[in-house]
Tab-separated table of N, CA and C in Angstrom:
chain	number	residue	atom	x	y	z
A	1	ARG	N	7.264	-5.683	-39.364
A	1	ARG	CA	8.479	-6.367	-39.707
A	1	ARG	C	9.500	-6.175	-38.592
A	2	PRO	N	10.087	-7.244	-38.017
A	2	PRO	CA	11.051	-7.118	-36.927
A	2	PRO	C	12.339	-6.462	-37.393
A	3	VAL	N	12.941	-5.689	-36.499
A	3	VAL	CA	14.187	-5.006	-36.803
A	3	VAL	C	15.340	-5.894	-36.349
A	4	ALA	N	16.272	-6.127	-37.236
A	4	ALA	CA	17.431	-6.960	-36.897
A	4	ALA	C	18.462	-6.097	-36.177
A	5	ARG	N	19.029	-6.624	-35.110
A	5	ARG	CA	20.077	-5.902	-34.377
A	5	ARG	C	21.432	-6.416	-34.831
A	6	VAL	N	22.297	-5.493	-35.064
A	6	VAL	CA	23.638	-5.844	-35.507
A	6	VAL	C	24.544	-5.831	-34.294
A	7	LYS	N	25.282	-6.915	-34.092
A	7	LYS	CA	26.191	-6.970	-32.960
A	7	LYS	C	27.243	-5.887	-33.129
A	8	GLY	N	27.508	-5.168	-32.036
A	8	GLY	CA	28.487	-4.089	-32.112
A	8	GLY	C	27.869	-2.780	-32.521
A	9	GLY	N	26.551	-2.783	-32.754
A	9	GLY	CA	25.861	-1.551	-33.106
A	9	GLY	C	25.768	-0.633	-31.894
A	10	ARG	N	25.272	0.568	-32.087
A	10	ARG	CA	25.284	1.505	-30.975
A	10	ARG	C	24.249	1.190	-29.913
A	11	ASN	N	23.246	0.364	-30.161
A	11	ASN	CA	22.266	0.002	-29.144
A	11	ASN	C	22.689	-1.221	-28.343
A	12	ASP	N	23.850	-1.770	-28.623
A	12	ASP	CA	24.252	-3.044	-28.037
A	12	ASP	C	24.294	-3.043	-26.514
A	13	GLY	N	24.811	-2.074	-25.818
A	13	GLY	CA	24.867	-2.084	-24.359
A	13	GLY	C	23.822	-1.200	-23.732
A	14	ALA	N	23.099	-0.455	-24.525
A	14	ALA	CA	22.150	0.512	-23.999
A	14	ALA	C	20.997	-0.156	-23.267
A	15	CYS	N	20.579	-1.321	-23.709
A	15	CYS	CA	19.464	-1.995	-23.055
A	15	CYS	C	19.822	-2.379	-21.630
A	16	GLY	N	21.019	-2.854	-21.412
A	16	GLY	CA	21.454	-3.219	-20.065
A	16	GLY	C	21.489	-2.023	-19.142
A	17	VAL	N	21.999	-0.903	-19.643
A	17	VAL	CA	22.082	0.320	-18.847
A	17	VAL	C	20.678	0.835	-18.547
A	18	ALA	N	19.803	0.839	-19.548
A	18	ALA	CA	18.432	1.316	-19.360
A	18	ALA	C	17.698	0.431	-18.359
A	19	ALA	N	17.902	-0.873	-18.445
A	19	ALA	CA	17.247	-1.794	-17.512
A	19	ALA	C	17.733	-1.546	-16.086
A	20	ALA	N	19.017	-1.308	-15.925
A	20	ALA	CA	19.570	-1.048	-14.592
A	20	ALA	C	19.020	0.265	-14.034
A	21	MET	N	18.930	1.295	-14.898
A	21	MET	CA	18.405	2.586	-14.451
A	21	MET	C	16.926	2.455	-14.068
A	22	GLU	N	16.176	1.689	-14.859
A	22	GLU	CA	14.760	1.491	-14.571
A	22	GLU	C	14.579	0.744	-13.253
A	23	ALA	N	15.405	-0.270	-13.014
A	23	ALA	CA	15.326	-1.024	-11.756
A	23	ALA	C	15.654	-0.126	-10.570
A	24	ALA	N	16.652	0.729	-10.713
A	24	ALA	CA	17.021	1.653	-9.629
A	24	ALA	C	15.900	2.647	-9.364
A	25	SER	N	15.241	3.140	-10.425
A	25	SER	CA	14.159	4.102	-10.220
A	25	SER	C	12.958	3.426	-9.570
A	26	GLN	N	12.674	2.173	-9.924
A	26	GLN	CA	11.574	1.447	-9.292
A	26	GLN	C	11.890	1.192	-7.825
A	27	GLU	N	13.153	0.962	-7.511
A	27	GLU	CA	13.589	0.722	-6.149
A	27	GLU	C	13.297	1.938	-5.274
A	28	ALA	N	13.491	3.139	-5.808
A	28	ALA	CA	13.302	4.369	-5.042
A	28	ALA	C	11.829	4.799	-5.001
A	29	GLN	N	10.995	4.262	-5.883
A	29	GLN	CA	9.585	4.637	-5.888
A	29	GLN	C	8.876	3.988	-4.712
A	30	LEU	N	7.946	4.708	-4.148
A	30	LEU	CA	7.204	4.194	-3.008
A	30	LEU	C	5.748	3.962	-3.377
A	31	ARG	N	5.202	2.868	-2.869
A	31	ARG	CA	3.782	2.609	-3.056
A	31	ARG	C	2.998	3.521	-2.128
A	32	HIS	N	1.722	3.673	-2.389
A	32	HIS	CA	0.844	4.527	-1.578
A	32	HIS	C	0.921	4.149	-0.099
A	33	VAL	N	0.825	2.865	0.195
A	33	VAL	CA	0.814	2.415	1.586
A	33	VAL	C	2.159	2.706	2.270
A	34	GLU	N	3.238	2.656	1.521
A	34	GLU	CA	4.545	2.964	2.101
A	34	GLU	C	4.652	4.452	2.420
A	35	LYS	N	4.269	5.254	1.441
A	35	LYS	CA	4.400	6.712	1.560
A	35	LYS	C	3.437	7.304	2.582
A	36	ASP	N	2.196	6.809	2.607
A	36	ASP	CA	1.156	7.422	3.430
A	36	ASP	C	0.859	6.690	4.737
A	37	VAL	N	1.396	5.466	4.910
A	37	VAL	CA	1.092	4.710	6.122
A	37	VAL	C	2.365	4.273	6.852
A	38	LEU	N	3.206	3.507	6.176
A	38	LEU	CA	4.352	2.896	6.850
A	38	LEU	C	5.414	3.904	7.283
A	39	ILE	N	5.785	4.814	6.403
A	39	ILE	CA	6.807	5.802	6.759
A	39	ILE	C	6.270	6.775	7.811
A	40	PRO	N	5.036	7.302	7.680
A	40	PRO	CA	4.506	8.146	8.757
A	40	PRO	C	4.436	7.425	10.110
A	41	LYS	N	4.193	6.114	10.078
A	41	LYS	CA	4.191	5.338	11.327
A	41	LYS	C	5.580	5.387	11.962
A	42	MET	N	6.622	5.249	11.149
A	42	MET	CA	7.994	5.340	11.664
A	42	MET	C	8.257	6.742	12.228
A	43	VAL	N	7.744	7.765	11.548
A	43	VAL	CA	7.917	9.148	12.008
A	43	VAL	C	7.248	9.310	13.371
A	44	ARG	N	6.032	8.775	13.528
A	44	ARG	CA	5.325	8.879	14.810
A	44	ARG	C	6.101	8.198	15.932
A	45	GLU	N	6.655	7.016	15.646
A	45	GLU	CA	7.424	6.289	16.659
A	45	GLU	C	8.666	7.084	17.073
A	46	LYS	N	9.364	7.646	16.082
A	46	LYS	CA	10.549	8.453	16.397
A	46	LYS	C	10.167	9.724	17.145
A	47	ALA	N	9.048	10.336	16.766
A	47	ALA	CA	8.594	11.554	17.448
A	47	ALA	C	8.290	11.251	18.913
A	48	LYS	N	7.681	10.093	19.194
A	48	LYS	CA	7.406	9.717	20.583
A	48	LYS	C	8.698	9.576	21.373
A	49	GLU	N	9.727	9.011	20.729
A	49	GLU	CA	11.025	8.889	21.393
A	49	GLU	C	11.622	10.263	21.653
A	50	LEU	N	11.537	11.147	20.655
A	50	LEU	CA	12.110	12.490	20.793
A	50	LEU	C	11.355	13.342	21.812
A	51	CYS	N	10.084	13.055	22.005
A	51	CYS	CA	9.263	13.814	22.964
A	51	CYS	C	9.009	12.995	24.232
A	52	SER	N	9.881	12.073	24.553
A	52	SER	CA	9.641	11.149	25.664
A	52	SER	C	9.434	11.863	26.997
A	53	ASP	N	10.123	12.977	27.211
A	53	ASP	CA	9.932	13.709	28.473
A	53	ASP	C	8.503	14.253	28.575
A	54	LYS	N	7.974	14.754	27.465
A	54	LYS	CA	6.603	15.282	27.450
A	54	LYS	C	5.585	14.146	27.604
A	55	VAL	N	5.889	12.993	26.988
A	55	VAL	CA	5.012	11.826	27.120
A	55	VAL	C	4.958	11.398	28.581
A	56	GLU	N	6.121	11.355	29.232
A	56	GLU	CA	6.177	10.970	30.649
A	56	GLU	C	5.390	11.941	31.523
A	57	ASP	N	5.564	13.250	31.282
A	57	ASP	CA	4.841	14.257	32.063
A	57	ASP	C	3.332	14.086	31.928
A	58	PHE	N	2.875	13.896	30.688
A	58	PHE	CA	1.441	13.744	30.437
A	58	PHE	C	0.917	12.457	31.075
A	59	THR	N	1.656	11.374	30.941
A	59	THR	CA	1.250	10.086	31.514
A	59	THR	C	1.148	10.187	33.034
A	60	LYS	N	2.152	10.796	33.647
A	60	LYS	CA	2.157	10.955	35.099
A	60	LYS	C	0.950	11.785	35.555
A	61	CYS	N	0.691	12.876	34.851
A	61	CYS	CA	-0.444	13.737	35.180
A	61	CYS	C	-1.758	12.956	35.085
A	62	CYS	N	-1.903	12.174	34.039
A	62	CYS	CA	-3.136	11.393	33.851
A	62	CYS	C	-3.313	10.365	34.965
A	63	GLN	N	-2.214	9.708	35.347
A	63	GLN	CA	-2.298	8.697	36.399
A	63	GLN	C	-2.646	9.331	37.746
A	64	GLU	N	-2.121	10.508	37.989
A	64	GLU	CA	-2.367	11.181	39.270
A	64	GLU	C	-3.778	11.759	39.370
A	65	ASN	N	-4.354	12.157	38.242
A	65	ASN	CA	-5.627	12.862	38.284
A	65	ASN	C	-6.842	12.049	37.854
A	66	GLY	N	-6.632	10.845	37.368
A	66	GLY	CA	-7.761	9.975	37.016
A	66	GLY	C	-8.749	10.650	36.094
A	67	PHE	N	-10.011	10.654	36.499
A	67	PHE	CA	-11.088	11.194	35.670
A	67	PHE	C	-10.926	12.687	35.403
A	68	PHE	N	-10.310	13.409	36.334
A	68	PHE	CA	-10.160	14.852	36.187
A	68	PHE	C	-9.000	15.252	35.264
A	69	MET	N	-8.348	14.242	34.690
A	69	MET	CA	-7.206	14.528	33.805
A	69	MET	C	-7.611	15.429	32.640
A	70	VAL	N	-8.846	15.308	32.186
A	70	VAL	CA	-9.315	16.107	31.057
A	70	VAL	C	-9.131	17.592	31.343
A	71	VAL	N	-9.373	17.983	32.563
A	71	VAL	CA	-9.272	19.385	32.949
A	71	VAL	C	-7.873	19.721	33.464
A	72	LYS	N	-7.319	18.851	34.294
A	72	LYS	CA	-6.084	19.170	35.000
A	72	LYS	C	-4.812	18.983	34.171
A	73	CYS	N	-4.861	18.228	33.098
A	73	CYS	CA	-3.642	17.932	32.322
A	73	CYS	C	-3.596	18.672	30.982
A	74	ARG	N	-4.324	19.748	30.879
A	74	ARG	CA	-4.359	20.490	29.615
A	74	ARG	C	-2.988	21.013	29.217
A	75	ALA	N	-2.252	21.547	30.170
A	75	ALA	CA	-0.929	22.114	29.863
A	75	ALA	C	0.015	21.029	29.356
A	76	GLU	N	0.024	19.877	30.027
A	76	GLU	CA	0.890	18.759	29.617
A	76	GLU	C	0.473	18.235	28.242
A	77	ASN	N	-0.842	18.154	28.027
A	77	ASN	CA	-1.352	17.692	26.742
A	77	ASN	C	-0.950	18.648	25.621
A	78	ALA	N	-1.074	19.948	25.875
A	78	ALA	CA	-0.720	20.951	24.861
A	78	ALA	C	0.767	20.885	24.536
A	79	ALA	N	1.611	20.717	25.575
A	79	ALA	CA	3.062	20.627	25.351
A	79	ALA	C	3.406	19.386	24.538
A	80	LEU	N	2.768	18.263	24.860
A	80	LEU	CA	3.004	17.021	24.131
A	80	LEU	C	2.555	17.151	22.682
A	81	LYS	N	1.381	17.706	22.489
A	81	LYS	CA	0.834	17.885	21.138
A	81	LYS	C	1.738	18.778	20.291
A	82	GLU	N	2.229	19.862	20.888
A	82	GLU	CA	3.118	20.784	20.174
A	82	GLU	C	4.425	20.100	19.778
A	83	CYS	N	4.988	19.336	20.698
A	83	CYS	CA	6.241	18.626	20.421
A	83	CYS	C	6.052	17.607	19.289
A	84	LEU	N	5.009	16.775	19.398
A	84	LEU	CA	4.758	15.745	18.387
A	84	LEU	C	4.466	16.365	17.024
A	85	THR	N	3.622	17.386	16.990
A	85	THR	CA	3.257	18.031	15.728
A	85	THR	C	4.476	18.636	15.050
A	86	GLY	N	5.356	19.230	15.837
A	86	GLY	CA	6.587	19.788	15.278
A	86	GLY	C	7.424	18.734	14.573
A	87	HIS	N	7.495	17.545	15.173
A	87	HIS	CA	8.267	16.467	14.554
A	87	HIS	C	7.543	15.865	13.348
A	88	TYR	N	6.208	15.785	13.414
A	88	TYR	CA	5.450	15.243	12.281
A	88	TYR	C	5.643	16.093	11.035
A	89	LYS	N	5.778	17.393	11.220
A	89	LYS	CA	5.917	18.312	10.089
A	89	LYS	C	7.362	18.495	9.638
A	90	ASP	N	8.309	17.883	10.335
A	90	ASP	CA	9.732	18.023	10.039
A	90	ASP	C	10.099	17.172	8.817
A	91	SER	N	10.404	17.823	7.711
A	91	SER	CA	10.702	17.083	6.477
A	91	SER	C	12.008	16.298	6.579
A	92	THR	N	12.960	16.760	7.375
A	92	THR	CA	14.214	16.002	7.509
A	92	THR	C	13.978	14.697	8.264
A	93	LEU	N	13.112	14.717	9.273
A	93	LEU	CA	12.788	13.486	9.997
A	93	LEU	C	12.068	12.516	9.066
A	94	TYR	N	11.151	13.027	8.247
A	94	TYR	CA	10.454	12.176	7.280
A	94	TYR	C	11.455	11.540	6.322
A	95	GLU	N	12.398	12.337	5.844
A	95	GLU	CA	13.399	11.832	4.893
A	95	GLU	C	14.284	10.778	5.550
A	96	GLU	N	14.661	10.987	6.804
A	96	GLU	CA	15.450	9.981	7.537
A	96	GLU	C	14.687	8.671	7.623
A	97	CYS	N	13.422	8.760	7.988
A	97	CYS	CA	12.595	7.561	8.118
A	97	CYS	C	12.398	6.887	6.761
A	98	LYS	N	12.264	7.676	5.724
A	98	LYS	CA	12.100	7.132	4.371
A	98	LYS	C	13.345	6.342	3.979
A	99	GLN	N	14.535	6.910	4.222
A	99	GLN	CA	15.782	6.213	3.886
A	99	GLN	C	15.926	4.936	4.708
A	100	GLU	N	15.571	5.007	5.982
A	100	GLU	CA	15.631	3.823	6.851
A	100	GLU	C	14.671	2.754	6.334
A	101	TYR	N	13.469	3.175	5.929
A	101	TYR	CA	12.486	2.236	5.397
A	101	TYR	C	13.002	1.585	4.113
A	102	LEU	N	13.565	2.396	3.224
A	102	LEU	CA	14.080	1.846	1.959
A	102	LEU	C	15.192	0.833	2.210
A	103	LYS	N	16.045	1.114	3.203
A	103	LYS	CA	17.108	0.161	3.556
A	103	LYS	C	16.514	-1.152	4.054
A	104	GLU	N	15.520	-1.048	4.939
A	104	GLU	CA	14.871	-2.245	5.475
A	104	GLU	C	14.168	-3.024	4.369
A	105	ARG	N	13.514	-2.307	3.453
A	105	ARG	CA	12.802	-2.959	2.356
A	105	ARG	C	13.772	-3.697	1.440
A	106	GLU	N	14.894	-3.039	1.151
A	106	GLU	CA	15.881	-3.677	0.285
A	106	GLU	C	16.468	-4.920	0.945
A	107	GLU	N	16.746	-4.817	2.242
A	107	GLU	CA	17.281	-5.962	2.988
A	107	GLU	C	16.278	-7.110	3.003
A	108	PHE	N	14.990	-6.793	3.179
A	108	PHE	CA	13.959	-7.822	3.155
A	108	PHE	C	13.893	-8.482	1.784
A	109	ARG	N	13.945	-7.671	0.729
A	109	ARG	CA	13.880	-8.238	-0.627
A	109	ARG	C	15.089	-9.119	-0.912
A	110	ARG	N	16.231	-8.764	-0.316
A	110	ARG	CA	17.456	-9.536	-0.535
A	110	ARG	C	17.445	-10.839	0.257
A	111	THR	N	16.996	-10.776	1.527
A	111	THR	CA	17.090	-11.933	2.409
A	111	THR	C	15.775	-12.683	2.597
A	112	GLY	N	14.649	-11.980	2.481
A	112	GLY	CA	13.354	-12.593	2.741
A	112	GLY	C	13.014	-12.641	4.223
A	113	ILE	N	13.871	-12.042	5.069
A	113	ILE	CA	13.647	-12.035	6.515
A	113	ILE	C	13.212	-10.640	6.945
A	114	PRO	N	12.044	-10.512	7.607
A	114	PRO	CA	11.606	-9.190	8.077
A	114	PRO	C	12.589	-8.623	9.095
A	115	SER	N	12.675	-7.305	9.181
A	115	SER	CA	13.651	-6.665	10.063
A	115	SER	C	13.426	-7.029	11.523
A	116	LYS	N	12.170	-7.242	11.941
A	116	LYS	CA	11.897	-7.610	13.331
A	116	LYS	C	12.563	-8.932	13.677
A	117	LYS	N	12.488	-9.894	12.777
A	117	LYS	CA	13.096	-11.199	13.040
A	117	LYS	C	14.615	-11.136	12.906
A	118	ARG	N	15.097	-10.265	12.027
A	118	ARG	CA	16.535	-10.120	11.830
A	118	ARG	C	17.201	-9.540	13.069
A	119	GLN	N	16.483	-8.670	13.783
A	119	GLN	CA	17.041	-8.001	14.957
A	119	GLN	C	17.142	-8.937	16.150
A	120	GLN	N	16.357	-10.025	16.159
A	120	GLN	CA	16.444	-10.968	17.248
A	120	GLN	C	17.739	-11.741	17.150
A	121	LYS	N	18.343	-11.992	18.274
A	121	LYS	CA	19.600	-12.726	18.299
A	121	LYS	C	19.323	-14.204	18.066
A	122	VAL	N	20.150	-14.815	17.229
A	122	VAL	CA	20.048	-16.240	16.980
A	122	VAL	C	20.926	-16.926	18.011
A	123	PRO	N	20.365	-17.859	18.804
A	123	PRO	CA	21.183	-18.522	19.812
A	123	PRO	C	22.286	-19.341	19.155
A	124	SER	N	23.463	-19.254	19.705
A	124	SER	CA	24.584	-19.997	19.127
A	124	SER	C	24.841	-21.228	19.994
A	125	SER	N	25.124	-22.315	19.349
A	125	SER	CA	25.413	-23.553	20.092
A	125	SER	C	26.878	-23.568	20.483
A	126	MET	N	27.153	-24.128	21.637
A	126	MET	CA	28.540	-24.141	22.125
A	126	MET	C	29.214	-25.434	21.872
């Protein structure tokens, strides 16, 4: 038997509030691919930027030593690996990337335009 709702009853505005809270919680939830693939990809990109000096050193060593890089660039490789691993394990960097991702996702859902296309300048006519 259906329950009749009385206007002005105590459940009258609760559905709207509950729906808004549920929408906000769904907004903050991440899918598997977001949590385990997309956000870590952002972390890796930022880590490469933060370790750019080590990346340059390793790249230069590899270019100078060719085939012998495996043996001769161990120190540069170890320094690069240590720098990158430190950033990969940094929970604050992960959280920064997560917030940035959520902002981009929300903007995409609002506009329908991917962030890559949004960042390109639209030519203005004179």
